[in-house]
Amino acid sequence: MSEFQNKAVRLMAGHGEDSLSDLIERQRKLLFTSFELYRALGGSFDQLEAILMRDEPETPRRIDLVIGDLMGELAAIGYIYDLDIMQAAHNTLDRRREGVSFTDS
């Protein structure tokens, strides 16, 4: 695992996040955070509904392939907004460690 991933897991475990290995909680948090990013990028509820209503194959792709695609999309978004996505990730870990609120716009 990467240095960032190891730090993130240690931080969650160290802050008593019992749900670290709870797949349902991970799904919920991923969905919420993804939706939050989607909205921050200007996505609308109508667009989201259209995406959700598409016919998709019932068999999901392998997790490693989907994570790779997700990381690629994050890289593209970082490029558009002139952000270093790994620096943003490390900054978030530092803020969590310091107990700083995440409600800043």
PDB file of C-alpha atoms in Angstrom:
ATOM      1  CA  MET A   1       0.000   0.000   0.000  1.00  0.00           C
ATOM      2  CA  SER A   2       1.041   3.590  -0.551  1.00  0.00           C
ATOM      3  CA  GLU A   3       2.275   5.908   2.170  1.00  0.00           C
ATOM      4  CA  PHE A   4      -0.955   7.907   1.941  1.00  0.00           C
ATOM      5  CA  GLN A   5      -3.154   4.811   2.173  1.00  0.00           C
ATOM      6  CA  ASN A   6      -1.259   3.532   5.208  1.00  0.00           C
ATOM      7  CA  LYS A   7      -1.544   6.936   6.918  1.00  0.00           C
ATOM      8  CA  ALA A   8      -5.265   7.194   6.180  1.00  0.00           C
ATOM      9  CA  VAL A   9      -5.996   3.714   7.535  1.00  0.00           C
ATOM     10  CA  ARG A  10      -3.899   4.335  10.686  1.00  0.00           C
ATOM     11  CA  LEU A  11      -5.632   7.665  11.269  1.00  0.00           C
ATOM     12  CA  MET A  12      -9.123   6.164  10.917  1.00  0.00           C
ATOM     13  CA  ALA A  13      -8.222   3.275  13.214  1.00  0.00           C
ATOM     14  CA  GLY A  14      -6.546   5.615  15.712  1.00  0.00           C
ATOM     15  CA  HIS A  15      -9.638   7.804  15.952  1.00  0.00           C
ATOM     16  CA  GLY A  16     -11.765   4.850  16.930  1.00  0.00           C
ATOM     17  CA  GLU A  17     -13.426   4.417  13.572  1.00  0.00           C
ATOM     18  CA  ASP A  18     -14.884   1.000  14.253  1.00  0.00           C
ATOM     19  CA  SER A  19     -16.331   0.992  10.760  1.00  0.00           C
ATOM     20  CA  LEU A  20     -12.928   0.849   9.065  1.00  0.00           C
ATOM     21  CA  SER A  21     -13.555  -2.740   7.923  1.00  0.00           C
ATOM     22  CA  ASP A  22     -17.341  -2.356   7.646  1.00  0.00           C
ATOM     23  CA  LEU A  23     -17.971  -2.630   3.891  1.00  0.00           C
ATOM     24  CA  ILE A  24     -21.492  -1.196   4.127  1.00  0.00           C
ATOM     25  CA  GLU A  25     -20.191   1.887   5.954  1.00  0.00           C
ATOM     26  CA  ARG A  26     -17.378   2.250   3.391  1.00  0.00           C
ATOM     27  CA  GLN A  27     -19.983   2.067   0.597  1.00  0.00           C
ATOM     28  CA  ARG A  28     -22.078   4.761   2.293  1.00  0.00           C
ATOM     29  CA  LYS A  29     -19.130   7.093   2.816  1.00  0.00           C
ATOM     30  CA  LEU A  30     -17.843   6.567  -0.735  1.00  0.00           C
ATOM     31  CA  LEU A  31     -21.274   7.337  -2.173  1.00  0.00           C
ATOM     32  CA  PHE A  32     -21.701  10.444  -0.023  1.00  0.00           C
ATOM     33  CA  THR A  33     -18.223  11.775  -0.813  1.00  0.00           C
ATOM     34  CA  SER A  34     -18.572  11.003  -4.523  1.00  0.00           C
ATOM     35  CA  PHE A  35     -21.914  12.776  -4.613  1.00  0.00           C
ATOM     36  CA  GLU A  36     -20.429  15.730  -2.740  1.00  0.00           C
ATOM     37  CA  LEU A  37     -17.634  15.986  -5.347  1.00  0.00           C
ATOM     38  CA  TYR A  38     -20.161  15.625  -8.169  1.00  0.00           C
ATOM     39  CA  ARG A  39     -22.200  18.530  -6.751  1.00  0.00           C
ATOM     40  CA  ALA A  40     -19.058  20.639  -6.104  1.00  0.00           C
ATOM     41  CA  LEU A  41     -18.212  20.225  -9.797  1.00  0.00           C
ATOM     42  CA  GLY A  42     -21.632  21.618 -10.715  1.00  0.00           C
ATOM     43  CA  GLY A  43     -23.506  18.361 -11.279  1.00  0.00           C
ATOM     44  CA  SER A  44     -27.274  18.587 -11.021  1.00  0.00           C
ATOM     45  CA  PHE A  45     -29.889  16.251  -9.600  1.00  0.00           C
ATOM     46  CA  ASP A  46     -31.411  15.891 -13.075  1.00  0.00           C
ATOM     47  CA  GLN A  47     -28.073  14.761 -14.510  1.00  0.00           C
ATOM     48  CA  LEU A  48     -27.639  12.354 -11.624  1.00  0.00           C
ATOM     49  CA  GLU A  49     -31.074  10.854 -12.176  1.00  0.00           C
ATOM     50  CA  ALA A  50     -30.289  10.317 -15.866  1.00  0.00           C
ATOM     51  CA  ILE A  51     -27.038   8.554 -14.933  1.00  0.00           C
ATOM     52  CA  LEU A  52     -28.748   6.330 -12.379  1.00  0.00           C
ATOM     53  CA  MET A  53     -31.510   5.337 -14.792  1.00  0.00           C
ATOM     54  CA  ARG A  54     -29.107   4.061 -17.486  1.00  0.00           C
ATOM     55  CA  ASP A  55     -29.088   0.382 -18.224  1.00  0.00           C
ATOM     56  CA  GLU A  56     -25.821  -1.008 -16.910  1.00  0.00           C
ATOM     57  CA  PRO A  57     -24.522  -4.567 -16.990  1.00  0.00           C
ATOM     58  CA  GLU A  58     -25.446  -6.455 -13.832  1.00  0.00           C
ATOM     59  CA  THR A  59     -21.927  -7.791 -13.331  1.00  0.00           C
ATOM     60  CA  PRO A  60     -19.683  -5.068 -11.910  1.00  0.00           C
ATOM     61  CA  ARG A  61     -16.098  -4.773 -13.076  1.00  0.00           C
ATOM     62  CA  ARG A  62     -13.164  -5.751 -10.870  1.00  0.00           C
ATOM     63  CA  ILE A  63     -12.543  -3.381  -7.973  1.00  0.00           C
ATOM     64  CA  ASP A  64      -8.937  -2.670  -8.996  1.00  0.00           C
ATOM     65  CA  LEU A  65     -10.068  -1.549 -12.472  1.00  0.00           C
ATOM     66  CA  VAL A  66     -12.784   0.704 -11.081  1.00  0.00           C
ATOM     67  CA  ILE A  67     -10.388   2.239  -8.538  1.00  0.00           C
ATOM     68  CA  GLY A  68      -7.932   2.884 -11.370  1.00  0.00           C
ATOM     69  CA  ASP A  69     -10.643   4.664 -13.354  1.00  0.00           C
ATOM     70  CA  LEU A  70     -11.652   6.662 -10.276  1.00  0.00           C
ATOM     71  CA  MET A  71      -8.054   7.728  -9.675  1.00  0.00           C
ATOM     72  CA  GLY A  72      -7.773   8.742 -13.344  1.00  0.00           C
ATOM     73  CA  GLU A  73     -10.886  10.889 -13.059  1.00  0.00           C
ATOM     74  CA  LEU A  74      -9.540  12.498  -9.884  1.00  0.00           C
ATOM     75  CA  ALA A  75      -6.277  13.252 -11.723  1.00  0.00           C
ATOM     76  CA  ALA A  76      -8.233  14.927 -14.548  1.00  0.00           C
ATOM     77  CA  ILE A  77     -10.308  16.980 -12.079  1.00  0.00           C
ATOM     78  CA  GLY A  78      -7.120  17.989 -10.266  1.00  0.00           C
ATOM     79  CA  TYR A  79      -5.656  19.086 -13.601  1.00  0.00           C
ATOM     80  CA  ILE A  80      -8.739  21.162 -14.469  1.00  0.00           C
ATOM     81  CA  TYR A  81      -8.650  22.905 -11.068  1.00  0.00           C
ATOM     82  CA  ASP A  82      -4.821  23.095 -10.959  1.00  0.00           C
ATOM     83  CA  LEU A  83      -4.729  20.959  -7.797  1.00  0.00           C
ATOM     84  CA  ASP A  84      -2.224  18.321  -6.769  1.00  0.00           C
ATOM     85  CA  ILE A  85      -4.616  15.562  -5.737  1.00  0.00           C
ATOM     86  CA  MET A  86      -2.080  13.817  -3.501  1.00  0.00           C
ATOM     87  CA  GLN A  87      -1.277  17.099  -1.748  1.00  0.00           C
ATOM     88  CA  ALA A  88      -5.021  17.636  -1.226  1.00  0.00           C
ATOM     89  CA  ALA A  89      -5.243  14.123   0.233  1.00  0.00           C
ATOM     90  CA  HIS A  90      -2.301  14.700   2.588  1.00  0.00           C
ATOM     91  CA  ASN A  91      -3.745  18.085   3.630  1.00  0.00           C
ATOM     92  CA  THR A  92      -7.010  16.346   4.520  1.00  0.00           C
ATOM     93  CA  LEU A  93      -5.160  13.786   6.649  1.00  0.00           C
ATOM     94  CA  ASP A  94      -3.311  16.585   8.438  1.00  0.00           C
ATOM     95  CA  ARG A  95      -6.582  18.421   9.110  1.00  0.00           C
ATOM     96  CA  ARG A  96      -8.195  15.256  10.473  1.00  0.00           C
ATOM     97  CA  ARG A  97      -5.212  14.617  12.711  1.00  0.00           C
ATOM     98  CA  GLU A  98      -5.497  18.175  14.028  1.00  0.00           C
ATOM     99  CA  GLY A  99      -9.277  17.862  14.472  1.00  0.00           C
ATOM    100  CA  VAL A 100     -10.052  20.741  12.086  1.00  0.00           C
ATOM    101  CA  SER A 101     -13.586  20.996  10.687  1.00  0.00           C
ATOM    102  CA  PHE A 102     -14.250  19.984   7.082  1.00  0.00           C
ATOM    103  CA  THR A 103     -17.143  22.391   6.542  1.00  0.00           C
ATOM    104  CA  ASP A 104     -15.002  25.029   4.774  1.00  0.00           C
ATOM    105  CA  SER A 105     -16.313  25.835   1.305  1.00  0.00           C
TER     106      SER A 105
END
